[in-house]
Coordinates of C-alpha atoms in Angstrom, one line a residue:
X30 CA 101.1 167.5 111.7
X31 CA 103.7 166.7 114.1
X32 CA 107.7 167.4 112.5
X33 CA 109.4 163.9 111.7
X34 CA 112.1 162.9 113.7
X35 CA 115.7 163.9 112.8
X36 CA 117.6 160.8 112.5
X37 CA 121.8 161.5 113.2
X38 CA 124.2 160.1 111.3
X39 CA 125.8 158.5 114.4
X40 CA 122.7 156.5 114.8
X41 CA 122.7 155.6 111.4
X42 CA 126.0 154.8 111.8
X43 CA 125.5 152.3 114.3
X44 CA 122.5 150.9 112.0
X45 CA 124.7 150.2 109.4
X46 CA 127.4 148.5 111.9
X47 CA 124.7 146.1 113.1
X48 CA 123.6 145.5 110.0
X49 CA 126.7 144.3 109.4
X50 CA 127.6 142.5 111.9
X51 CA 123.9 140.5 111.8
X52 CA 124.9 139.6 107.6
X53 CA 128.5 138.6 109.0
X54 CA 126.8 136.0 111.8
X55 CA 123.8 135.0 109.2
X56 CA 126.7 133.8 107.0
X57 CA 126.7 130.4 109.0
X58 CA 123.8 128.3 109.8
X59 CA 122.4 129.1 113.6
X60 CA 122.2 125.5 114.0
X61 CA 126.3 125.1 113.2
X62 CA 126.8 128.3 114.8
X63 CA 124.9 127.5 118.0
X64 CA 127.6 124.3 117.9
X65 CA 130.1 125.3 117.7
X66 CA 130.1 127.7 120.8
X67 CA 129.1 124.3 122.8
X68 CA 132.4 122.4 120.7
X69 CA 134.3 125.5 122.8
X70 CA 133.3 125.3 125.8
X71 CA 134.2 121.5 126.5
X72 CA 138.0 121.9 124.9
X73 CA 140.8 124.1 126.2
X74 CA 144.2 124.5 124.4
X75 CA 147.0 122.9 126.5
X76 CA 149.3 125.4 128.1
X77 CA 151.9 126.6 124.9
X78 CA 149.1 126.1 122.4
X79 CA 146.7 129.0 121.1
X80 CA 144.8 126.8 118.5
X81 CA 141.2 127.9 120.4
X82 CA 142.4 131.7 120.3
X83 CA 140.6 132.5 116.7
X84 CA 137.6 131.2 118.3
X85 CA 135.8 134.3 118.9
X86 CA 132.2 134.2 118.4
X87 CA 131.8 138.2 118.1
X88 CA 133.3 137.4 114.3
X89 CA 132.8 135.0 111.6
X90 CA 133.2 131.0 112.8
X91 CA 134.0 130.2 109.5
X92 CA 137.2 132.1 110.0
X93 CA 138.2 130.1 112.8
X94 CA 141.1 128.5 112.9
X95 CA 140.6 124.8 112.2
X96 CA 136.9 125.4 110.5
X97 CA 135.9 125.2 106.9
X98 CA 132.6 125.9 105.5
X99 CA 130.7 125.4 102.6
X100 CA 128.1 128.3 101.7
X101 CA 126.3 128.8 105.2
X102 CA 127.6 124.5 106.6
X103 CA 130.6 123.7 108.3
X104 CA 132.3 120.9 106.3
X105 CA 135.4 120.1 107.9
X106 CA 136.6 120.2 111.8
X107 CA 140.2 119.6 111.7
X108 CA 141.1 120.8 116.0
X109 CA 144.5 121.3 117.1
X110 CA 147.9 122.3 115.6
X111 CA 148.8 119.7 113.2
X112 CA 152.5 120.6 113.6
X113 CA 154.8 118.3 115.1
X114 CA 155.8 118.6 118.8
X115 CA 153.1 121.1 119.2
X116 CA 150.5 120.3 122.7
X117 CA 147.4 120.0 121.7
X118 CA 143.8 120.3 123.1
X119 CA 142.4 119.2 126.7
X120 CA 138.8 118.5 127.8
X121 CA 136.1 116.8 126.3
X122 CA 134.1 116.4 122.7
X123 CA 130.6 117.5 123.1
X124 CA 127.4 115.5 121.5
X125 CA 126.6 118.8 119.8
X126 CA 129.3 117.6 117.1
X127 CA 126.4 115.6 115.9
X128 CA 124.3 118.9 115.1
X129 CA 126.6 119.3 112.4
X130 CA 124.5 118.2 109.4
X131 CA 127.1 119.0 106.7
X132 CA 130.4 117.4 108.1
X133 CA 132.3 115.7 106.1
X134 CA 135.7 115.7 108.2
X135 CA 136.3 115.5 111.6
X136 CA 140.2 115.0 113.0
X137 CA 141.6 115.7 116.6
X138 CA 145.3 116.0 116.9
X139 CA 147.3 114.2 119.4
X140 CA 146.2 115.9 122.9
X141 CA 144.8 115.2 126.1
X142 CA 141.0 115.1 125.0
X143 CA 139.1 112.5 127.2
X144 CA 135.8 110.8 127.8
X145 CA 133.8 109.1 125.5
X146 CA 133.5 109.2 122.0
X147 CA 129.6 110.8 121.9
X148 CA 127.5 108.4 120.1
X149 CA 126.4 111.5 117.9
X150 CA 128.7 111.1 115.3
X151 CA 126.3 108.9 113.8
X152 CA 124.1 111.6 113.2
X153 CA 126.7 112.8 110.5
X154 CA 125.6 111.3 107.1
X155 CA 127.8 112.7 105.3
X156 CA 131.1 112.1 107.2
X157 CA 133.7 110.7 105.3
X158 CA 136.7 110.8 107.8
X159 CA 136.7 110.4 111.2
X160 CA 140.1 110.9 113.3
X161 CA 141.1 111.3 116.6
X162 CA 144.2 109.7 117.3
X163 CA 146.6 109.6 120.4
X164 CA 143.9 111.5 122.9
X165 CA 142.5 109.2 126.0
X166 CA 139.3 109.1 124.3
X167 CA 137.9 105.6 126.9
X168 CA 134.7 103.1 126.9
X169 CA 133.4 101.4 124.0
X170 CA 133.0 101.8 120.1
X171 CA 130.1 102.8 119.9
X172 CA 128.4 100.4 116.9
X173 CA 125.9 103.2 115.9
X174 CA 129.1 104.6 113.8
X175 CA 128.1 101.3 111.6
X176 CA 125.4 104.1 110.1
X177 CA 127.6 106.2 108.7
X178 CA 127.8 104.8 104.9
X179 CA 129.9 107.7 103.4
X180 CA 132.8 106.6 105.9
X181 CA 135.8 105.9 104.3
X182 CA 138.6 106.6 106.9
X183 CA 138.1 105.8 110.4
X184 CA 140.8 106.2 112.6
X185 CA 140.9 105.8 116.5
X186 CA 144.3 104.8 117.5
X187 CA 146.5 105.2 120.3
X188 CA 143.6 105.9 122.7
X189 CA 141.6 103.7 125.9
X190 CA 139.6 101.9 123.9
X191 CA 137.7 99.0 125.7
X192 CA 135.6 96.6 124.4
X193 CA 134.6 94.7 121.4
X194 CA 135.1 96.2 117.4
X195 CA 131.2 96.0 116.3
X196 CA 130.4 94.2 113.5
X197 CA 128.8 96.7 112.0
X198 CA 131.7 98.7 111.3
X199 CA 132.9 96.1 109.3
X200 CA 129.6 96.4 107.1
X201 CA 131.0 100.4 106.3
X202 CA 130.5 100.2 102.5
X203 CA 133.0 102.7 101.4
X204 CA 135.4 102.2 104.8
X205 CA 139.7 102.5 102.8
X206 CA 141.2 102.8 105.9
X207 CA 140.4 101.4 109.5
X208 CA 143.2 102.3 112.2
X209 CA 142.1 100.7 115.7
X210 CA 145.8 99.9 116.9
X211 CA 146.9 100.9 120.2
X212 CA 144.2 100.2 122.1
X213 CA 142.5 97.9 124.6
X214 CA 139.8 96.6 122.3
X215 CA 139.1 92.9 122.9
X216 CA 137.0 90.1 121.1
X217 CA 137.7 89.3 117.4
X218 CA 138.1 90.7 114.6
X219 CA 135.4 91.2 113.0
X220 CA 134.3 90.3 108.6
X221 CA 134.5 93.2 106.3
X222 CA 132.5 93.7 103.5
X223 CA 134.3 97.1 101.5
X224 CA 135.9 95.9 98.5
X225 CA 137.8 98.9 98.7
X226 CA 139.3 98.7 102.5
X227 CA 143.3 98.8 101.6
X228 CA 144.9 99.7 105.2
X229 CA 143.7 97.4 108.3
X230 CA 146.0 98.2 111.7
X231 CA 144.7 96.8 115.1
X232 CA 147.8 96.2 116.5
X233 CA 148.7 96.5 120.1
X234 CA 145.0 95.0 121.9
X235 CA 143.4 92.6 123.3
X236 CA 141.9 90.7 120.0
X237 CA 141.5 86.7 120.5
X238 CA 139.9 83.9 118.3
X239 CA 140.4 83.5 114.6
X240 CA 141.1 85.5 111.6
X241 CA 138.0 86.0 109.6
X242 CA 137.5 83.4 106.4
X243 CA 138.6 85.7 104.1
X244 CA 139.5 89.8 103.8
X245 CA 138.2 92.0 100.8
X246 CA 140.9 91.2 97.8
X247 CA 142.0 95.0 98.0
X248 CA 143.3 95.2 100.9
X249 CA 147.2 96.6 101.0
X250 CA 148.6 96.9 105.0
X251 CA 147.6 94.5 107.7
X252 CA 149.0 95.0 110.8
X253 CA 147.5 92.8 114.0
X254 CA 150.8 92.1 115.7
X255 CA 150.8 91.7 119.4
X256 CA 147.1 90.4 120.2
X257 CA 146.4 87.0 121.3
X258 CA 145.2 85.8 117.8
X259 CA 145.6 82.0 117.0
X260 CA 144.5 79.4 114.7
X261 CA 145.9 79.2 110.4
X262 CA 145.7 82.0 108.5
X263 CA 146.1 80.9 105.1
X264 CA 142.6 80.9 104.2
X265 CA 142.2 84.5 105.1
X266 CA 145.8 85.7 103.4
X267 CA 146.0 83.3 100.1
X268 CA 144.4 85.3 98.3
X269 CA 145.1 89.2 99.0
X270 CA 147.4 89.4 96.2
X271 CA 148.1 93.2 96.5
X272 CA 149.3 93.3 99.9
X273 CA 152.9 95.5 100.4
X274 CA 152.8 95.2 104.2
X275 CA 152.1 92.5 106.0
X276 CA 152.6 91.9 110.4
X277 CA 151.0 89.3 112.0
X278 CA 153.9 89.0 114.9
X279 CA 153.5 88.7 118.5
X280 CA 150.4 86.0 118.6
X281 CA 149.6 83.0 118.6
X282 CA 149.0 81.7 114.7
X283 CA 149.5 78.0 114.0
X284 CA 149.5 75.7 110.8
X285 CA 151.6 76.4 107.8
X286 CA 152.8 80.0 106.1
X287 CA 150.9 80.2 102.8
X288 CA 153.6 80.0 100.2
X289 CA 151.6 82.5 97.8
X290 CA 152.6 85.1 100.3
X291 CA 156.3 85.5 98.9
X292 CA 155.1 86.0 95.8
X293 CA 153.0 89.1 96.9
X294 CA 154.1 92.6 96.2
X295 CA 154.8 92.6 99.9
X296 CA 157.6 94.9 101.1
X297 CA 157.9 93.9 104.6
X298 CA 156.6 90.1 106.0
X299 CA 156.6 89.8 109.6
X300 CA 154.7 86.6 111.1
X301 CA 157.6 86.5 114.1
X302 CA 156.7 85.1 117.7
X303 CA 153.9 82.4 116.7
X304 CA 153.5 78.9 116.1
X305 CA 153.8 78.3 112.4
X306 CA 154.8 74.6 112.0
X307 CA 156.1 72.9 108.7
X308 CA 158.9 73.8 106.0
X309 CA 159.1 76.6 103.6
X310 CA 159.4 76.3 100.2
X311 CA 158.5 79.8 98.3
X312 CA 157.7 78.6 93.9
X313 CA 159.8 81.8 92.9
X314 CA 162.2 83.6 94.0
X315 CA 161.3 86.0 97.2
X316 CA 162.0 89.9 96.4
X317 CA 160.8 91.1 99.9
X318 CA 162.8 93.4 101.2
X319 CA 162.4 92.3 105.0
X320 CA 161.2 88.4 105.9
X321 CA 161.0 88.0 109.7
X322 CA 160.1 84.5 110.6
X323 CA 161.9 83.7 113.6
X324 CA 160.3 82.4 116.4
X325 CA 158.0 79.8 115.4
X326 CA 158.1 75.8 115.0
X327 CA 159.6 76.3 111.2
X328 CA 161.3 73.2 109.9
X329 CA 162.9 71.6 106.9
X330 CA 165.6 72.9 104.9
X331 CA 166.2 76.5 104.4
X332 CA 165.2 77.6 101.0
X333 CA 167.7 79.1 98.2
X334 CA 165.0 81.2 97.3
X335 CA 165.7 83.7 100.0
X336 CA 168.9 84.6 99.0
X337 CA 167.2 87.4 96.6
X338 CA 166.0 88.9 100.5
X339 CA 168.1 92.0 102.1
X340 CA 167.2 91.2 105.9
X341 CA 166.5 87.5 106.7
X342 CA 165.7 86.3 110.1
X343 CA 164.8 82.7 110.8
X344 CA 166.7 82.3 113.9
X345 CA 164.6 80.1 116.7
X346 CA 163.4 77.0 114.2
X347 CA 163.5 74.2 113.8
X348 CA 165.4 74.0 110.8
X349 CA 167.8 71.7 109.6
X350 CA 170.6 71.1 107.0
X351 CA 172.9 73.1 105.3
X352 CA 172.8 76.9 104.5
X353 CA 172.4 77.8 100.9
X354 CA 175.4 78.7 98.8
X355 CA 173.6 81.5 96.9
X356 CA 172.9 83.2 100.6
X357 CA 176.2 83.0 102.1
X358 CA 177.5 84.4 98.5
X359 CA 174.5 87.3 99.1
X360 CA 175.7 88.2 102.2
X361 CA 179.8 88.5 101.4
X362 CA 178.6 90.8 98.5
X363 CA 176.3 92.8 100.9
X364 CA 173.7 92.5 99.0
X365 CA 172.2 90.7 101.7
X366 CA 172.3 92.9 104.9
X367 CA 171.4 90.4 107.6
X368 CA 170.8 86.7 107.8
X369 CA 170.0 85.5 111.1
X370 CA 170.1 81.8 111.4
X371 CA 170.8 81.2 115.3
X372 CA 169.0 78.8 117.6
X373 CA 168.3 76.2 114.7
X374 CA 169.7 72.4 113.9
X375 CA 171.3 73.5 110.8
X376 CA 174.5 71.3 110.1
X377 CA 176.8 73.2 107.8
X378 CA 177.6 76.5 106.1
X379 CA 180.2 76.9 103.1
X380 CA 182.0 80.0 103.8
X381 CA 186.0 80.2 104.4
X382 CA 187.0 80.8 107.8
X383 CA 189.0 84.3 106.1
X384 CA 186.2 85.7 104.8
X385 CA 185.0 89.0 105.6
X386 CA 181.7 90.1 106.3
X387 CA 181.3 93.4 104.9
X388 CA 180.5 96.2 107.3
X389 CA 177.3 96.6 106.5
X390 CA 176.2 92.8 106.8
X391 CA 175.5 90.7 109.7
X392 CA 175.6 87.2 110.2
X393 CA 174.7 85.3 113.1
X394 CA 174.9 81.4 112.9
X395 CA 175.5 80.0 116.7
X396 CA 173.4 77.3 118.2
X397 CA 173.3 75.1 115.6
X398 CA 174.7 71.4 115.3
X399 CA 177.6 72.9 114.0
X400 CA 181.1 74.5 114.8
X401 CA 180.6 78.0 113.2
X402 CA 183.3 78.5 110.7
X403 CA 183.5 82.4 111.6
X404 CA 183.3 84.2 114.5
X405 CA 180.6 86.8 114.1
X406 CA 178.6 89.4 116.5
X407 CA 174.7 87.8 117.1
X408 CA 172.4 90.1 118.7
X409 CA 173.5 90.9 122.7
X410 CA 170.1 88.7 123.7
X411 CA 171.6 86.4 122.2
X412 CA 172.8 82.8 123.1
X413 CA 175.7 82.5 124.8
X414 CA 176.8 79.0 124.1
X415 CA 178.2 79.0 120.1
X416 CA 176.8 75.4 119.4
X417 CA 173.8 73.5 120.5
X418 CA 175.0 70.3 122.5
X419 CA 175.4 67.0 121.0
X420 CA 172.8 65.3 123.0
X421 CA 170.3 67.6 121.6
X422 CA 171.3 67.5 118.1
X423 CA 171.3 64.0 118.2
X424 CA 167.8 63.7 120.0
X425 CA 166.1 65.8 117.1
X426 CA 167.6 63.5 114.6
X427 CA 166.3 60.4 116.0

């Protein structure tokens, strides 16, 4: 019989250490593992940022900075510094983001990160957020991300987003929160079906036609300012009764301002630079804080029920008459910040010529078929002229 071989302990030694190191790597799926190394090799940290300096496959992925994992899954992907003023990441997001069966999370910070958003992220079942915001992420939505039923936030902003919002992303069951503002995304905006959507922002694109017929009842922050937009929108806003922020400015809306709206929980209204035709009447008292309607085809008399508003603007009107009482009495106990009423036909405003504005007040009244009573500073864009000639005045009467 032949002796058996003697084994040192240094070879055990380096047994044991591969042992090790092989339980250490089967801690994460190979799949998730094999995924991540592709994720690395298509991003690079912008010069001044070490985010991708954890990322070294000879340890545990799972201790990467930026990774979470749930037994042997990743779970969340959350890439780049998230503190302010820190550069973020550079190159591109790779399809094998899709392989990523257990993902629940996915955000990019604000970076250089270009291309197109891969049309894998469909794959992920189970994602609830999706958020890559201020990057030059380019080309279209792609409307597979329509699959993804477990979605609830889904922001893209601040990117080169072309092309139409799909329609099925407005079928997302679960979607709260869908930010698509700073874009170039054209076409219209599209019907949503989530009862529980509460934050919609496409601001700053390209959006034409109409405003759907109606938006789910739940819904708390619309923002669409600066599109080409048009047509009414009280049909789609009547009824969205716990709204706190509302901007439609900046496009081309027409018909009449639903008079529910003041009685909203709103915070902040701002339907500015349309065509909203007609008087104003709110039933109750208004207690928004900001009410920008300037800009617009407004006419009629100004209503008292604005004096209970801190910043008023309904310069560029049409409207006609004299100012409230209770307004002017807001604004000399500064309880009403500022009350623009320029470029209007108003006829008269009660205030003594010796009155003084508090500081932190302003008043602008010029351009009007009136003499203003005080002398006040308007807004340096403002007109030059202090009242709007007789001819004018007269022309509108008639």
């Amino acid at each position: 019989m032949g002796r058996k071989p003697v084994v040192s302990s240094y070879a055990l030694f380096l047994v044991a250490l591969l042992q090790c190191r092989f339980l250490a790597f089967a801690i994460l799926d190979p799949l998730d593992f094999l995924s991540l190394q592709l994720i690395r090799k298509s991003l690079n940290d912008f010069p001044g940022s070490n985010f991708l300096a954890s990322w070294d496959f000879t340890s545990d992925p799972c201790n990467f900075t930026g990774v979470y994992c749930e037994s042997d899954k990743v779970i969340a992907l959350n890439l780049g510094d998230q503190r302010a003023g820190f550069p973020g990441l550079t190159g591109r997001i790779d399809p094998a983001i899709g392989k990523l069966s257990a993902l629940t999370e996915f955000s990019l910070v604000p970076g250089g990160v270009f291309g197109s958003l891969p049309r894998s992220f469909s794959q992920l079942k189970n994602l609830r957020v999706l958020a890559i915001t201020r990057n030059f992420i380019s080309g279209n939505i792609p409307a597979s991300l329509g699959r993804l039923s477990s979605l609830k936030t889904l922001d893209l902003s601040y990117n080169r987003l072309t092309g139409r919002i799909p329609r099925s992303i407005g079928t997302l069951p679960e979607l709260t929160n869908l930010i698509f503002c700073h874009n170039n995304l054209s076409g219209s905006v599209p019907p949503f079906l989530s009862q529980a959507l509460t934050r919609l922002d496409l601001k700053r694109n390209a959006l034409t036609g109409s405003l759907p017929d109606s938006f789910p009842p739940s819904l708390q922050f619309l923002s669409l300012s600066w599109n080409q937009l048009k047509g009414p929108v009280d049909g789609a806003l009547s009824q969205l009764d716990q709204l706190n922020f509302v901007d439609l400015s900046f496009n081309r809306f027409t018909g009449s301002i639903p008079v529910r709206l003041f009685s909203f929980p709103i915070t902040n209204l701002h339907l500015q630079r349309n065509s909203f035709d007609g008087p104003v009447q709110p039933s109750y008292q208004v207690t928004i804080s900001t009410v920008d309607l300037s800009h617009n085809m407004l006419s009629g008399q100004i209503s008292p029920m604005f004096s209970t508003v801190q910043n008023l603007y309904l310069n560029h009107n049409r409207f006609t008459g004299q100012v409230p009482v209770s307004l002017v009495d807001r604004l000399l106990s500064a309880s009403l910040q500022t009350l623009y009423l320029q470029h209007n036909y108003l006829t008269g405003i009660k205030i003594n010529p010796m009155a003084l504005i508090p500081r932190s007040s302003s008043l602008c009244i010029q351009y009007n078929c009136m003499v203003p009573p005080v002398q006040t500073p308007c807004p340096l864009k403002g007109e030059t002229e202090k009242t709007r000639p007789t001819a004018l005045c007269n022309e509108w009467k008639g």
